[in-house]
Amino acid sequence: MIALPASVKAYFDAANADRRDAFLAAFDENAFVFDDNRTFQGTEAIRNWSDADVFGARVRFSVIDATEQDGAYAVIASVDGDFDKTNLPDPFLLRHAFELSGGKIKALRVTLP
């Protein structure tokens, strides 16, 4: 597994430690997130998404694998938290595909692996 850039590491570490400000600081102000067929663009939209879907659900990530190709990072993480797990596999894995700009997350796509 590769070493993750600071902003990608901060994304997972801040979520796991309930540190909203550090989580949001990992993103570029014009970043976008694609998650569960929904798109969120800009700091306010990402804050609302993370308040509901990450911090509100007390999501915890455990990084399983990480790769880098042409400056983009793909991270497979096991996900747990206070959300409905009915019909979800155990462990529940999600792929996080990060694009960076100036050391910050400019794009994040969260999908099934």
Short mmCIF file of N, CA and C in Angstrom, two decimals:
data_model
loop_
_atom_site.label_atom_id
_atom_site.label_comp_id
_atom_site.label_asym_id
_atom_site.label_seq_id
_atom_site.Cartn_x
_atom_site.Cartn_y
_atom_site.Cartn_z
N MET A 1 0.86 -1.18 0.00
CA MET A 1 0.00 0.00 0.00
C MET A 1 0.91 1.24 0.00
N ILE A 2 0.50 2.25 -0.76
CA ILE A 2 1.29 3.48 -0.87
C ILE A 2 1.00 4.43 0.29
N ALA A 3 1.91 5.37 0.48
CA ALA A 3 1.67 6.44 1.45
C ALA A 3 0.68 7.43 0.83
N LEU A 4 -0.28 7.87 1.61
CA LEU A 4 -1.30 8.79 1.11
C LEU A 4 -0.86 10.24 1.26
N PRO A 5 -1.23 11.10 0.31
CA PRO A 5 -0.97 12.53 0.47
C PRO A 5 -1.67 13.07 1.72
N ALA A 6 -1.17 14.18 2.23
CA ALA A 6 -1.69 14.74 3.48
C ALA A 6 -3.20 14.98 3.44
N SER A 7 -3.73 15.53 2.35
CA SER A 7 -5.16 15.83 2.31
C SER A 7 -6.01 14.57 2.29
N VAL A 8 -5.56 13.54 1.63
CA VAL A 8 -6.31 12.28 1.59
C VAL A 8 -6.26 11.62 2.96
N LYS A 9 -5.10 11.62 3.57
CA LYS A 9 -4.97 11.07 4.93
C LYS A 9 -5.84 11.87 5.90
N ALA A 10 -5.86 13.20 5.75
CA ALA A 10 -6.67 14.05 6.62
C ALA A 10 -8.15 13.75 6.47
N TYR A 11 -8.60 13.45 5.26
CA TYR A 11 -10.01 13.09 5.01
C TYR A 11 -10.42 11.93 5.91
N PHE A 12 -9.65 10.86 5.90
CA PHE A 12 -9.99 9.68 6.70
C PHE A 12 -9.76 9.91 8.19
N ASP A 13 -8.62 10.49 8.53
CA ASP A 13 -8.30 10.72 9.95
C ASP A 13 -9.30 11.66 10.61
N ALA A 14 -9.66 12.75 9.92
CA ALA A 14 -10.59 13.72 10.50
C ALA A 14 -11.98 13.12 10.67
N ALA A 15 -12.42 12.33 9.69
CA ALA A 15 -13.72 11.67 9.83
C ALA A 15 -13.72 10.74 11.04
N ASN A 16 -12.67 9.96 11.18
CA ASN A 16 -12.57 9.00 12.29
C ASN A 16 -12.49 9.68 13.65
N ALA A 17 -12.01 10.92 13.68
CA ALA A 17 -11.82 11.63 14.95
C ALA A 17 -12.89 12.70 15.18
N ASP A 18 -13.94 12.72 14.35
CA ASP A 18 -15.01 13.73 14.48
C ASP A 18 -14.47 15.15 14.44
N ARG A 19 -13.55 15.42 13.51
CA ARG A 19 -12.96 16.76 13.40
C ARG A 19 -13.42 17.39 12.08
N ARG A 20 -14.60 18.02 12.13
CA ARG A 20 -15.22 18.60 10.93
C ARG A 20 -14.34 19.63 10.24
N ASP A 21 -13.74 20.52 11.01
CA ASP A 21 -12.93 21.58 10.42
C ASP A 21 -11.73 21.00 9.67
N ALA A 22 -11.07 20.03 10.26
CA ALA A 22 -9.92 19.39 9.60
C ALA A 22 -10.38 18.63 8.35
N PHE A 23 -11.54 18.01 8.43
CA PHE A 23 -12.11 17.29 7.28
C PHE A 23 -12.32 18.26 6.13
N LEU A 24 -13.00 19.36 6.39
CA LEU A 24 -13.29 20.34 5.34
C LEU A 24 -12.03 21.02 4.82
N ALA A 25 -11.04 21.20 5.67
CA ALA A 25 -9.79 21.83 5.26
C ALA A 25 -9.03 21.00 4.24
N ALA A 26 -9.33 19.72 4.14
CA ALA A 26 -8.67 18.85 3.16
C ALA A 26 -9.14 19.14 1.74
N PHE A 27 -10.28 19.83 1.60
CA PHE A 27 -10.88 20.08 0.29
C PHE A 27 -10.54 21.47 -0.24
N ASP A 28 -10.35 21.55 -1.55
CA ASP A 28 -10.27 22.82 -2.26
C ASP A 28 -11.64 23.50 -2.15
N GLU A 29 -11.68 24.82 -2.11
CA GLU A 29 -12.96 25.52 -1.94
C GLU A 29 -13.95 25.27 -3.07
N ASN A 30 -13.48 24.87 -4.24
CA ASN A 30 -14.37 24.58 -5.38
C ASN A 30 -14.48 23.09 -5.66
N ALA A 31 -14.08 22.27 -4.71
CA ALA A 31 -14.09 20.82 -4.90
C ALA A 31 -15.50 20.30 -5.11
N PHE A 32 -15.56 19.08 -5.68
CA PHE A 32 -16.86 18.41 -5.75
C PHE A 32 -16.72 16.99 -5.23
N VAL A 33 -17.84 16.50 -4.70
CA VAL A 33 -17.94 15.14 -4.20
C VAL A 33 -19.10 14.48 -4.93
N PHE A 34 -18.86 13.28 -5.44
CA PHE A 34 -19.90 12.46 -6.04
C PHE A 34 -20.07 11.25 -5.13
N ASP A 35 -21.23 11.11 -4.51
CA ASP A 35 -21.48 10.03 -3.56
C ASP A 35 -22.94 9.59 -3.67
N ASP A 36 -23.16 8.31 -3.82
CA ASP A 36 -24.51 7.75 -3.85
C ASP A 36 -25.38 8.45 -4.92
N ASN A 37 -24.78 8.61 -6.12
CA ASN A 37 -25.45 9.24 -7.26
C ASN A 37 -25.88 10.68 -7.00
N ARG A 38 -25.21 11.35 -6.07
CA ARG A 38 -25.46 12.76 -5.78
C ARG A 38 -24.15 13.51 -5.90
N THR A 39 -24.23 14.77 -6.36
CA THR A 39 -23.03 15.60 -6.50
C THR A 39 -23.15 16.81 -5.58
N PHE A 40 -22.06 17.11 -4.90
CA PHE A 40 -21.97 18.26 -3.99
C PHE A 40 -20.76 19.07 -4.41
N GLN A 41 -20.95 20.36 -4.69
CA GLN A 41 -19.84 21.19 -5.12
C GLN A 41 -19.71 22.42 -4.25
N GLY A 42 -18.47 22.69 -3.85
CA GLY A 42 -18.16 23.85 -3.03
C GLY A 42 -18.20 23.52 -1.55
N THR A 43 -17.58 24.39 -0.79
CA THR A 43 -17.41 24.17 0.65
C THR A 43 -18.73 23.97 1.38
N GLU A 44 -19.71 24.81 1.12
CA GLU A 44 -20.98 24.70 1.85
C GLU A 44 -21.71 23.39 1.54
N ALA A 45 -21.74 23.00 0.29
CA ALA A 45 -22.40 21.75 -0.09
C ALA A 45 -21.67 20.54 0.49
N ILE A 46 -20.34 20.59 0.49
CA ILE A 46 -19.57 19.49 1.07
C ILE A 46 -19.75 19.45 2.58
N ARG A 47 -19.85 20.61 3.21
CA ARG A 47 -20.12 20.66 4.65
C ARG A 47 -21.48 20.00 4.96
N ASN A 48 -22.51 20.35 4.19
CA ASN A 48 -23.84 19.76 4.41
C ASN A 48 -23.83 18.26 4.19
N TRP A 49 -23.15 17.81 3.14
CA TRP A 49 -23.04 16.37 2.86
C TRP A 49 -22.31 15.66 4.01
N SER A 50 -21.18 16.21 4.42
CA SER A 50 -20.41 15.54 5.48
C SER A 50 -21.12 15.58 6.82
N ASP A 51 -21.84 16.67 7.12
CA ASP A 51 -22.60 16.73 8.37
C ASP A 51 -23.65 15.63 8.43
N ALA A 52 -24.30 15.37 7.30
CA ALA A 52 -25.36 14.35 7.27
C ALA A 52 -24.81 12.94 7.09
N ASP A 53 -23.94 12.76 6.10
CA ASP A 53 -23.56 11.41 5.68
C ASP A 53 -22.28 10.88 6.31
N VAL A 54 -21.47 11.73 6.87
CA VAL A 54 -20.22 11.28 7.50
C VAL A 54 -20.32 11.48 9.01
N PHE A 55 -20.43 12.72 9.44
CA PHE A 55 -20.42 12.99 10.88
C PHE A 55 -21.75 12.65 11.54
N GLY A 56 -22.85 12.91 10.86
CA GLY A 56 -24.16 12.56 11.41
C GLY A 56 -24.34 11.07 11.59
N ALA A 57 -23.72 10.30 10.70
CA ALA A 57 -23.81 8.84 10.76
C ALA A 57 -22.64 8.23 11.53
N ARG A 58 -21.80 9.07 12.09
CA ARG A 58 -20.64 8.62 12.85
C ARG A 58 -19.84 7.57 12.09
N VAL A 59 -19.59 7.87 10.81
CA VAL A 59 -18.87 6.95 9.93
C VAL A 59 -17.42 6.83 10.39
N ARG A 60 -16.93 5.61 10.33
CA ARG A 60 -15.53 5.31 10.62
C ARG A 60 -14.98 4.52 9.45
N PHE A 61 -13.77 4.92 9.03
CA PHE A 61 -13.11 4.28 7.91
C PHE A 61 -11.89 3.50 8.38
N SER A 62 -11.67 2.37 7.73
CA SER A 62 -10.44 1.63 7.90
C SER A 62 -9.88 1.38 6.51
N VAL A 63 -8.76 2.02 6.20
CA VAL A 63 -8.18 1.90 4.87
C VAL A 63 -7.64 0.49 4.68
N ILE A 64 -8.10 -0.14 3.60
CA ILE A 64 -7.70 -1.51 3.27
C ILE A 64 -6.59 -1.52 2.22
N ASP A 65 -6.72 -0.63 1.20
CA ASP A 65 -5.76 -0.60 0.11
C ASP A 65 -5.74 0.80 -0.49
N ALA A 66 -4.61 1.18 -1.05
CA ALA A 66 -4.49 2.48 -1.70
C ALA A 66 -3.53 2.35 -2.87
N THR A 67 -3.91 2.98 -3.98
CA THR A 67 -3.05 2.99 -5.16
C THR A 67 -3.02 4.41 -5.72
N GLU A 68 -1.98 4.67 -6.53
CA GLU A 68 -1.83 5.96 -7.20
C GLU A 68 -1.56 5.70 -8.67
N GLN A 69 -2.22 6.48 -9.52
CA GLN A 69 -1.95 6.41 -10.95
C GLN A 69 -2.12 7.81 -11.54
N ASP A 70 -1.08 8.30 -12.16
CA ASP A 70 -1.10 9.61 -12.81
C ASP A 70 -1.60 10.72 -11.88
N GLY A 71 -1.20 10.66 -10.62
CA GLY A 71 -1.56 11.71 -9.67
C GLY A 71 -2.93 11.57 -9.05
N ALA A 72 -3.68 10.53 -9.41
CA ALA A 72 -4.99 10.26 -8.80
C ALA A 72 -4.82 9.10 -7.82
N TYR A 73 -5.58 9.15 -6.74
CA TYR A 73 -5.45 8.15 -5.69
C TYR A 73 -6.77 7.40 -5.53
N ALA A 74 -6.68 6.08 -5.46
CA ALA A 74 -7.85 5.24 -5.22
C ALA A 74 -7.64 4.53 -3.89
N VAL A 75 -8.60 4.68 -3.01
CA VAL A 75 -8.50 4.10 -1.68
C VAL A 75 -9.73 3.22 -1.44
N ILE A 76 -9.49 1.97 -1.08
CA ILE A 76 -10.57 1.08 -0.67
C ILE A 76 -10.59 1.11 0.85
N ALA A 77 -11.76 1.42 1.39
CA ALA A 77 -11.89 1.52 2.85
C ALA A 77 -13.10 0.73 3.32
N SER A 78 -12.93 0.06 4.44
CA SER A 78 -14.04 -0.57 5.12
C SER A 78 -14.77 0.54 5.87
N VAL A 79 -16.10 0.52 5.80
CA VAL A 79 -16.90 1.61 6.36
C VAL A 79 -17.85 1.05 7.42
N ASP A 80 -17.90 1.71 8.56
CA ASP A 80 -18.84 1.36 9.61
C ASP A 80 -19.40 2.66 10.18
N GLY A 81 -20.46 2.55 10.93
CA GLY A 81 -21.06 3.73 11.52
C GLY A 81 -22.50 3.48 11.91
N ASP A 82 -23.20 4.56 12.24
CA ASP A 82 -24.59 4.48 12.65
C ASP A 82 -25.50 4.74 11.45
N PHE A 83 -25.56 3.76 10.56
CA PHE A 83 -26.42 3.84 9.39
C PHE A 83 -27.02 2.47 9.14
N ASP A 84 -28.08 2.42 8.37
CA ASP A 84 -28.77 1.16 8.09
C ASP A 84 -27.87 0.25 7.27
N LYS A 85 -27.53 -0.89 7.83
CA LYS A 85 -26.65 -1.84 7.16
C LYS A 85 -27.41 -3.01 6.55
N THR A 86 -28.75 -2.91 6.52
CA THR A 86 -29.57 -3.96 5.95
C THR A 86 -29.13 -4.24 4.52
N ASN A 87 -28.88 -5.49 4.23
CA ASN A 87 -28.48 -5.97 2.91
C ASN A 87 -27.10 -5.49 2.46
N LEU A 88 -26.32 -4.89 3.34
CA LEU A 88 -24.96 -4.50 2.98
C LEU A 88 -24.02 -5.64 3.32
N PRO A 89 -22.97 -5.83 2.52
CA PRO A 89 -21.99 -6.88 2.84
C PRO A 89 -21.21 -6.52 4.10
N ASP A 90 -20.64 -7.52 4.71
CA ASP A 90 -19.81 -7.31 5.89
C ASP A 90 -18.45 -7.96 5.63
N PRO A 91 -17.40 -7.22 5.44
CA PRO A 91 -17.32 -5.78 5.63
C PRO A 91 -17.93 -5.01 4.44
N PHE A 92 -18.36 -3.79 4.72
CA PHE A 92 -18.89 -2.90 3.70
C PHE A 92 -17.72 -2.05 3.19
N LEU A 93 -17.37 -2.25 1.93
CA LEU A 93 -16.22 -1.56 1.35
C LEU A 93 -16.70 -0.50 0.36
N LEU A 94 -16.01 0.64 0.38
CA LEU A 94 -16.25 1.69 -0.60
C LEU A 94 -14.91 2.11 -1.21
N ARG A 95 -14.98 2.49 -2.48
CA ARG A 95 -13.82 3.01 -3.19
C ARG A 95 -13.92 4.53 -3.20
N HIS A 96 -12.86 5.16 -2.77
CA HIS A 96 -12.76 6.63 -2.76
C HIS A 96 -11.70 7.00 -3.80
N ALA A 97 -12.11 7.68 -4.87
CA ALA A 97 -11.18 8.12 -5.91
C ALA A 97 -10.96 9.62 -5.75
N PHE A 98 -9.72 9.99 -5.47
CA PHE A 98 -9.36 11.38 -5.19
C PHE A 98 -8.55 11.98 -6.33
N GLU A 99 -8.88 13.20 -6.72
CA GLU A 99 -8.05 14.03 -7.58
C GLU A 99 -7.64 15.23 -6.75
N LEU A 100 -6.37 15.60 -6.84
CA LEU A 100 -5.84 16.68 -6.02
C LEU A 100 -5.43 17.87 -6.87
N SER A 101 -5.44 19.03 -6.24
CA SER A 101 -4.94 20.26 -6.85
C SER A 101 -4.34 21.11 -5.74
N GLY A 102 -3.07 21.47 -5.92
CA GLY A 102 -2.41 22.28 -4.89
C GLY A 102 -2.38 21.60 -3.55
N GLY A 103 -2.35 20.28 -3.54
CA GLY A 103 -2.28 19.52 -2.29
C GLY A 103 -3.62 19.30 -1.62
N LYS A 104 -4.70 19.83 -2.20
CA LYS A 104 -6.05 19.66 -1.62
C LYS A 104 -6.89 18.79 -2.53
N ILE A 105 -7.95 18.24 -1.96
CA ILE A 105 -8.88 17.41 -2.74
C ILE A 105 -9.70 18.32 -3.63
N LYS A 106 -9.64 18.08 -4.93
CA LYS A 106 -10.47 18.87 -5.86
C LYS A 106 -11.65 18.05 -6.35
N ALA A 107 -11.53 16.72 -6.30
CA ALA A 107 -12.63 15.85 -6.70
C ALA A 107 -12.56 14.56 -5.91
N LEU A 108 -13.72 14.09 -5.49
CA LEU A 108 -13.84 12.82 -4.77
C LEU A 108 -15.05 12.08 -5.31
N ARG A 109 -14.81 10.85 -5.74
CA ARG A 109 -15.91 9.99 -6.19
C ARG A 109 -15.94 8.76 -5.27
N VAL A 110 -17.09 8.58 -4.61
CA VAL A 110 -17.25 7.46 -3.70
C VAL A 110 -18.20 6.46 -4.38
N THR A 111 -17.68 5.24 -4.61
CA THR A 111 -18.43 4.21 -5.31
C THR A 111 -18.17 2.85 -4.67
N LEU A 112 -18.93 1.88 -5.10
CA LEU A 112 -18.61 0.50 -4.70
C LEU A 112 -17.35 0.09 -5.44
N PRO A 113 -16.54 -0.76 -4.83
CA PRO A 113 -15.28 -1.17 -5.49
C PRO A 113 -15.54 -2.02 -6.73
#
